[in-house]
Coordinates of C-alpha atoms and ligand atoms in Angstrom, one line a residue:
X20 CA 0.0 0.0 0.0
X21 CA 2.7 2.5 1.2
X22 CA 5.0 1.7 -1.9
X23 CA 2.2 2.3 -4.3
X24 CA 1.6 5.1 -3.3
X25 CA 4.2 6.5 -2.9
X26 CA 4.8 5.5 -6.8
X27 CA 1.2 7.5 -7.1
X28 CA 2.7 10.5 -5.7
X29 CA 5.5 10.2 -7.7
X30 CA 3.5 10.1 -11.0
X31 CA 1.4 13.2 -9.7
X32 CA 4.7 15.3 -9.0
X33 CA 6.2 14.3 -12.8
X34 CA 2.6 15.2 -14.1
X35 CA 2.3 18.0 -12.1
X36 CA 2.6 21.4 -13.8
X37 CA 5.9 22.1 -13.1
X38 CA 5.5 26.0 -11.3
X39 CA 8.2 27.1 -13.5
X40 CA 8.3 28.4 -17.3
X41 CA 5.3 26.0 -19.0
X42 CA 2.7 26.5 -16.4
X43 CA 1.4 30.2 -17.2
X44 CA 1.6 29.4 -21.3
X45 CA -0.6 26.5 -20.7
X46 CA -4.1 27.4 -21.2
X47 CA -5.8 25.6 -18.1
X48 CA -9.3 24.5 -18.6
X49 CA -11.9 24.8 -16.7
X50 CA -11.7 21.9 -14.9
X51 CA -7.8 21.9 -13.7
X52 CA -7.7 25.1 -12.1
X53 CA -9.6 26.4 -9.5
X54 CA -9.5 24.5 -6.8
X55 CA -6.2 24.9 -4.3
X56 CA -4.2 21.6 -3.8
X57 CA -3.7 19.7 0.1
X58 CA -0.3 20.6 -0.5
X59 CA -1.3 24.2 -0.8
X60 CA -2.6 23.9 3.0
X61 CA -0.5 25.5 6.0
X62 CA 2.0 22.9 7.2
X63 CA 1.6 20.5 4.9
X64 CA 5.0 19.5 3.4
X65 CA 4.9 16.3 0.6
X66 CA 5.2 14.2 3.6
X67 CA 1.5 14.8 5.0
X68 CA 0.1 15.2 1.8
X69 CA 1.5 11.7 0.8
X70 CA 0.0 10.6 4.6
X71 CA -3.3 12.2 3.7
X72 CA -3.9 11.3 0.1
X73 CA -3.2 7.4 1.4
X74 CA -5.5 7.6 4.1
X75 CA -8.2 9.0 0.9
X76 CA -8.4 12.6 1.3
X77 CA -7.4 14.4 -1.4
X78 CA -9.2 17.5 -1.8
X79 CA -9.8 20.3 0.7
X80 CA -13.7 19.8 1.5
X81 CA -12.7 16.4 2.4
X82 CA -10.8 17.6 4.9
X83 CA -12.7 20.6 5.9
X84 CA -15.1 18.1 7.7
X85 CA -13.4 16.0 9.6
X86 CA -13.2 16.3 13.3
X87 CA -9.4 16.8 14.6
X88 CA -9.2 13.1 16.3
X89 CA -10.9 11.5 13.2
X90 CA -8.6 13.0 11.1
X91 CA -5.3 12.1 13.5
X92 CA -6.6 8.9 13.6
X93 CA -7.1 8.2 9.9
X94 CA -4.0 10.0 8.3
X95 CA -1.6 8.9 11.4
X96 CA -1.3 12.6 12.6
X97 CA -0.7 14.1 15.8
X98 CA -3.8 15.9 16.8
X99 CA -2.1 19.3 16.7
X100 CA -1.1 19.0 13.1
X101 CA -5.1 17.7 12.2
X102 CA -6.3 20.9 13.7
X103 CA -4.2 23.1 11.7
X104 CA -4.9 21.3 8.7
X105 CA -8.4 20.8 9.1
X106 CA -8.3 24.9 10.0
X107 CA -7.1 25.6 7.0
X108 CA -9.0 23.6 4.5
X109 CA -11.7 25.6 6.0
X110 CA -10.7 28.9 5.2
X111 CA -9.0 27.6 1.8
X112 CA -12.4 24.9 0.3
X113 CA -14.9 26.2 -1.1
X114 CA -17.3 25.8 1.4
X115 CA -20.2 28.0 0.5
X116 CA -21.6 28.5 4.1
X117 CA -24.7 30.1 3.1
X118 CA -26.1 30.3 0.0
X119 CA -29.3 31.4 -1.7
X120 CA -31.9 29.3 -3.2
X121 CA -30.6 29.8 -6.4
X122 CA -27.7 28.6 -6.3
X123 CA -29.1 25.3 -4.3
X124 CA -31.4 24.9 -7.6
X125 CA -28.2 24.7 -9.3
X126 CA -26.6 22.6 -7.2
X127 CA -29.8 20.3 -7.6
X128 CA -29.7 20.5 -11.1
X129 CA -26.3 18.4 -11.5
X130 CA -28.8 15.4 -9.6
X131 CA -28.9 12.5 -11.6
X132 CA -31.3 10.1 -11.6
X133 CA -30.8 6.3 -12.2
X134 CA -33.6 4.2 -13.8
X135 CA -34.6 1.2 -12.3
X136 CA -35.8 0.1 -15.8
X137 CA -39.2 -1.1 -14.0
X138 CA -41.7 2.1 -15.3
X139 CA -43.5 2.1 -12.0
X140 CA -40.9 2.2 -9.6
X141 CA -39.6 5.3 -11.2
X142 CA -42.5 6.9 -11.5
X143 CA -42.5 6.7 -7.8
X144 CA -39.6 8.0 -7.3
X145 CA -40.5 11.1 -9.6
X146 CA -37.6 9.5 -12.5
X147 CA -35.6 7.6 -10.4
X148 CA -33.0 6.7 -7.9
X149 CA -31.7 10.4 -7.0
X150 CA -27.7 11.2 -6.6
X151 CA -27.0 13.0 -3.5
X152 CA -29.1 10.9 -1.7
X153 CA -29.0 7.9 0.7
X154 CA -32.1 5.8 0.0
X155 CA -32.8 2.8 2.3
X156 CA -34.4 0.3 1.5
X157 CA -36.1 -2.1 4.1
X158 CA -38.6 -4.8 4.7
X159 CA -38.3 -8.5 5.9
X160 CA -36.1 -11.2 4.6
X161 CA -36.9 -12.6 1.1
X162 CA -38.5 -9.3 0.4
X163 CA -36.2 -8.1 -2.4
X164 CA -33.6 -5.8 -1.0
X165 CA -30.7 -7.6 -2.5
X166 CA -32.5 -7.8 -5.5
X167 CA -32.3 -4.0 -5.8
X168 CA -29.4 -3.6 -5.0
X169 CA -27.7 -5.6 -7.5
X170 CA -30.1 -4.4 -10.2
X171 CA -29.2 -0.7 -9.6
X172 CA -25.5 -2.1 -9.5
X173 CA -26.1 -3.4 -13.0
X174 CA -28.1 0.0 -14.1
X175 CA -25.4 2.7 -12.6
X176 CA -23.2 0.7 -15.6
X177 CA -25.3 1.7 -18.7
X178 CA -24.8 5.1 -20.6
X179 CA -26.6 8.2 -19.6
X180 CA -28.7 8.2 -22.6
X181 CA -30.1 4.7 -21.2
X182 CA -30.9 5.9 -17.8
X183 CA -27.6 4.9 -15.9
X184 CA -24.7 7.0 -14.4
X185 CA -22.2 5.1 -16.9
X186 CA -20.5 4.7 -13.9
X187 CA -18.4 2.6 -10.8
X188 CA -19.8 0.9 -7.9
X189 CA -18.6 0.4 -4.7
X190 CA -20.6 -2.8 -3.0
X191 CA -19.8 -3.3 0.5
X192 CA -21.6 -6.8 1.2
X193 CA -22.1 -7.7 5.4
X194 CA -24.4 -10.7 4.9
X195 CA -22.1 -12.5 1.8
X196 CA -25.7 -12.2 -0.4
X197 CA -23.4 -10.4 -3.5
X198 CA -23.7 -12.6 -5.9
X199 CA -21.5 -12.4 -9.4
X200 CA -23.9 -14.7 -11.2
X201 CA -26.6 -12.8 -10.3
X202 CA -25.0 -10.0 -12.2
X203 CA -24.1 -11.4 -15.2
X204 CA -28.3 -12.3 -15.8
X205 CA -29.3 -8.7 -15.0
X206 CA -26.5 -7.2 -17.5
X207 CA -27.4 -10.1 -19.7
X208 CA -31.6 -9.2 -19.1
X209 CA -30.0 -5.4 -20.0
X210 CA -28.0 -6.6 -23.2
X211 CA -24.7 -5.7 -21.7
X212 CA -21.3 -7.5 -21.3
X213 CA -21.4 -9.0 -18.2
X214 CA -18.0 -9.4 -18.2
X215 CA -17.7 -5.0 -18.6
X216 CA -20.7 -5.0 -16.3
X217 CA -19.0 -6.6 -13.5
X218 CA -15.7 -4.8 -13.8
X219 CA -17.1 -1.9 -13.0
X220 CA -18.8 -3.3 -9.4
X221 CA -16.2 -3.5 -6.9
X222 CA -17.1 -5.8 -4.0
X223 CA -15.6 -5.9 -0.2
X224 CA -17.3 -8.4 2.5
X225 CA -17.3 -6.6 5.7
X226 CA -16.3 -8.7 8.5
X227 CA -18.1 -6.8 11.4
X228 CA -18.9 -3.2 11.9
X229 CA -16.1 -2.1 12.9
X230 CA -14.3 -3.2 9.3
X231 CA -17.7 -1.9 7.4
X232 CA -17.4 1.6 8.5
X233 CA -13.4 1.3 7.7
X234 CA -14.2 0.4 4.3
X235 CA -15.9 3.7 3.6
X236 CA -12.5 5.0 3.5
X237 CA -11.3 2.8 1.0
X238 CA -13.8 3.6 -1.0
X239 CA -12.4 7.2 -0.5
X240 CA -8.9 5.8 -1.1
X241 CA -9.4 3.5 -4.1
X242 CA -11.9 6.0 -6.3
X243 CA -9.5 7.9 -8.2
X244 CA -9.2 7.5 -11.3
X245 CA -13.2 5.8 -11.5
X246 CA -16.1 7.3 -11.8
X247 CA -18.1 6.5 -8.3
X248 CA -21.6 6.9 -9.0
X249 CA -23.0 4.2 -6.6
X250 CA -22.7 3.0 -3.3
X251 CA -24.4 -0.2 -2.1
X252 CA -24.4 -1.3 1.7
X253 CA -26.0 -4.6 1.8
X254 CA -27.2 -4.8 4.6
X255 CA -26.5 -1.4 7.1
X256 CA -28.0 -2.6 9.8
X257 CA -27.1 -6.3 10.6
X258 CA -23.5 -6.6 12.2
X259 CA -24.8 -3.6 14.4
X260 CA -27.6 -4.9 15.2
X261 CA -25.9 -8.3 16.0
X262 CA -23.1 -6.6 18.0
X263 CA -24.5 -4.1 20.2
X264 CA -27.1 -6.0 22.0
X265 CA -29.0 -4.7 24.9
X266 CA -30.6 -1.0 25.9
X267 CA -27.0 -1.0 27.6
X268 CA -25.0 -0.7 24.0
X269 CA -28.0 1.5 21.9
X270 CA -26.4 4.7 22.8
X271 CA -22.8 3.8 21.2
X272 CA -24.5 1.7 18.4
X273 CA -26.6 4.3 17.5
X274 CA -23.8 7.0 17.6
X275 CA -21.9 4.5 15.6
X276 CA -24.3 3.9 13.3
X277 CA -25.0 8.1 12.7
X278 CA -20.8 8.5 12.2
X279 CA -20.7 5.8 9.5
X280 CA -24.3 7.1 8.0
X281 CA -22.3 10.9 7.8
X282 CA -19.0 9.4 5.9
X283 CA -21.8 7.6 3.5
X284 CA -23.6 10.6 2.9
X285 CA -20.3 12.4 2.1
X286 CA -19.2 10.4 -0.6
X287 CA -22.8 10.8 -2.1
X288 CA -22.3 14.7 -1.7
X289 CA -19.0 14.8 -3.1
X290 CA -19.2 12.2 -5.6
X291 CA -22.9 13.4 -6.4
X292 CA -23.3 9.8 -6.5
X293 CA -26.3 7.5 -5.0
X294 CA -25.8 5.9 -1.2
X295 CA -28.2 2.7 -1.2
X296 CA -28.5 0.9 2.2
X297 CA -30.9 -2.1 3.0
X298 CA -32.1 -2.8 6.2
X299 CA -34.3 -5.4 8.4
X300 CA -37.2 -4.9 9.7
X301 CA -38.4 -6.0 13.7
X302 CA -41.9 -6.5 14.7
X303 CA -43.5 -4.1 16.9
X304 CA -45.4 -6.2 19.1
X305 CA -46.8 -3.4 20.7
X306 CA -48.5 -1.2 17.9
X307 CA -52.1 -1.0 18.2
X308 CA -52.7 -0.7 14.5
X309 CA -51.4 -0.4 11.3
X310 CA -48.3 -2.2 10.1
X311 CA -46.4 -3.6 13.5
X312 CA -43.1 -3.6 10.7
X313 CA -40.5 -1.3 11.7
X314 CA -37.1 -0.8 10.2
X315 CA -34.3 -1.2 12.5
X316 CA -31.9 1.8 13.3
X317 CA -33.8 4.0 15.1
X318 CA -34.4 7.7 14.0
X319 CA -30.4 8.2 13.4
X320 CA -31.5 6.1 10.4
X321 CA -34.6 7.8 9.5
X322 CA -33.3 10.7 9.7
X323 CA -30.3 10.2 7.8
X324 CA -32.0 8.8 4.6
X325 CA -33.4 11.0 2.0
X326 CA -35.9 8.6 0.4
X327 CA -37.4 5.2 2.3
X328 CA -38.3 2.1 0.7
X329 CA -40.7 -0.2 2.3
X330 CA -40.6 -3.8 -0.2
X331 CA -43.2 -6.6 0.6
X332 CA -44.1 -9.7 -1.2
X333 CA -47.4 -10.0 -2.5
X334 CA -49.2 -12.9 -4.3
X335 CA -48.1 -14.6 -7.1
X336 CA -44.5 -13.7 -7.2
X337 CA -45.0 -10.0 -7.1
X338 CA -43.1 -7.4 -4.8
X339 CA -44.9 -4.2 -3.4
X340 CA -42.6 -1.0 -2.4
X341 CA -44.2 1.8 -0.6
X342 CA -42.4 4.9 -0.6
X343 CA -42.3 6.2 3.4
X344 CA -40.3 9.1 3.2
X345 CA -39.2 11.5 0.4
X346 CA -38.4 15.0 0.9
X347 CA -40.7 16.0 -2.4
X348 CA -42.6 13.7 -3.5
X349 CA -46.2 11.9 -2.1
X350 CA -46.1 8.7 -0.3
X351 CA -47.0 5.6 -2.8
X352 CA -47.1 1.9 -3.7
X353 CA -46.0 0.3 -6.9
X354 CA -46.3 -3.0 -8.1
X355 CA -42.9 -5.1 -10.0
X356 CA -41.7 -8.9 -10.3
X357 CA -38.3 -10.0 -9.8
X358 CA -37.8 -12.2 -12.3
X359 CA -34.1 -14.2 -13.7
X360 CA -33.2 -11.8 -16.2
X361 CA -34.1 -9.0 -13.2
X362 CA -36.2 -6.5 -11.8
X363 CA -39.7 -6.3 -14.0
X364 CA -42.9 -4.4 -14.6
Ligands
GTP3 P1 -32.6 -10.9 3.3 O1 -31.3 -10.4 2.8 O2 -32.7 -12.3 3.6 O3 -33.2 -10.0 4.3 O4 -33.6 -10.8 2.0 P2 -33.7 -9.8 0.8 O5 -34.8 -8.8 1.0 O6 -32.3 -9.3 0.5 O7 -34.2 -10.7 -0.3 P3 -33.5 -11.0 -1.7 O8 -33.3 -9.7 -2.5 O9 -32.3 -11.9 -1.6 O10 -34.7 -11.7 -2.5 C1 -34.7 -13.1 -2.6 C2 -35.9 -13.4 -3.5 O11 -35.7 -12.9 -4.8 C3 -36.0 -14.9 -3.7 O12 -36.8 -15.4 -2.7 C4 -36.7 -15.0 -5.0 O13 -38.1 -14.8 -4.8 C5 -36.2 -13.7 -5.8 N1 -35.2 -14.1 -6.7 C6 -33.9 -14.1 -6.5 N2 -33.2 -14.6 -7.6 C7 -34.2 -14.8 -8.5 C8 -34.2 -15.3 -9.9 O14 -33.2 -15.6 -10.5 N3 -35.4 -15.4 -10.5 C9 -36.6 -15.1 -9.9 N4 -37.7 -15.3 -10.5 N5 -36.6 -14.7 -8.6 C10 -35.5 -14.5 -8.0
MG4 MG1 -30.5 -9.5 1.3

């Protein structure tokens, strides 16, 4: 890990616009120039920046909110040196603080949506599975969250014009459910090269949730260079749920649980990529009425997702999903089949 990068830092000094007689003649596009470098921070020699790039953060808004200790931790700093950094990339990212609704139209306007390629569960979701967004989905086992997941996997790989983000996905998989095979009948169902397909969807098994939450920063760490559009956590909930046990541990799961929630919704902000997380449900003995199904995770969870699915089985091989939660659009139900070549009308 160290020598590579270090061979990746290498590369970016050769590449780098050497500060001397070239750099001002070149005409520097739009994309290369504005924003300032890590290495442009106070007090960070090539040393740190090498440190920081390896532990995944590479551009100042990544570091601009990070809590000093986090930061220590992750990049193998002293706490002192984290602060000053983290001070900096404040002052130096482009932060925004404030700004007008205008300019937050805009921002919405680079939100993509990804088809599902089943008409009614877009229409639900007014076009599709939204970018900047965590959307959970949830309901009981066998219901068809897995299902999802590896059918949007498939769908974030096809072309813009076709409803996808033509784009990577990161797959982290707690329950060992990811299936390769399954993928190679969706993209086949999709007339795609599963082969393409699948090199695109990058899969880590996360051992407990101690290593789940770590491998949000690889994700961080291994995306350059790819175009993240998706990430899947299949499922959020269950090593949590099977770790902390007991009223005793609810207050250091949930605050767990709300940390590794924030880094997710990070990558979907910087990215402007889609966060999807599945979750169980528990039974509510003790509701009076309606549906005594409740998803797991509390309101850290409710409150971090943007959109909630609700999936049920219904009769004759059919799968219901309810939309719970959405910030703008009504609560509804649609109607689909799972079927071998995928997710169907
Ligand atoms: P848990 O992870 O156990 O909580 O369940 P889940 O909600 O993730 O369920 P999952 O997405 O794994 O759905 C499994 C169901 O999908 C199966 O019971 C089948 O009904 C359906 N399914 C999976 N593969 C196929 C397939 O190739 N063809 C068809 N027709 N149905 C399939
Ligand atoms: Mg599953």
């Amino acid at each position: 890990m160290a020598t590579k990068s270090k061979k990746k830092a290498k590369t970016e000094l050769e590449n780098n616009e050497s500060p001397t007689d070239e750099a001002p003649v070149m005409m520097p596009t739009e994309e290369e120039v504005p924003e300032p470098l890590i290495e442009d921070l106070p007090g960070v020699g090539p040393a740190t920046a090498e440190k920081l790039r390896e532990a995944g953060f590479d551009d100042l808004l990544a570091l601009a909110v990070m809590s000093p200790g986090d930061l220590a931790d992750q990049a193998e700093l002293g706490e002192a040196v984290a602060t000053k950094i983290i001070g900096g990339a404040k002052k130096m990212a482009n932060i925004g603080g404030f700004v007008s609704g205008g300019a937050l139209l805009e921002r919405r306007r680079e939100v993509l949506k990804l088809t599902s390629k089943v008409e009614s569960i877009d229409d639900l979701l007014g076009g599709g599975f939204e970018t900047q967004a965590l959307v959970e989905v949830y309901g009981a086992f066998g219901s068809g969250k897995t299902q999802i997941g590896h059918q949007l996997a498939v769908n974030c790989t096809l072309p813009l014009e076709e409803g996808g983000f033509d784009g990577d996905v990161f797959y982290i998989d707690t329950e060992d459910t990811f299936r390769p095979e399954r993928i190679t009948q969706m993209a086949r169902g999709h007339g795609l090269d599963p082969e393409q397909v699948l090199s695109r969807i990058h899969v880590a098994r996360a051992y407990n949730s101690a290593h789940q939450m770590l491998l949000v920063d690889e994700i961080k760490r291994m995306s350059k260079g790819l175009n993240v559009k998706m990430i899947i956590v299949d499922s959020l909930t269950s090593h949590f749920r099977a770790e902390f046990i007991g009223r005793g541990m609810l207050a250091n799961r949930q605050q767990k649980l709300n940390r590794h929630l924030k880094d997710l919704k990070q990558l979907a902000d910087v990215n402007n990529a889609l966060v999807l997380v599945t979750n169980q449900v528990h039974s509510k003995p003790d509701a009076m009425w309606g549906d005594p199904t409740k998803p797991v995770g509390g309101h850290v969870l409710a409150h971090a997702s943007t959109f909630r699915l609700y999936l049920r089985k219904a009769k004759g091989g059919r799968r219901i999903a309810r939309l719970v939660d959405s910030p703008n659009l009504p609560d509804g139900e649609c109607v689909y089949q799972v079927t071998q070549e995928g997710l169907r009308d």
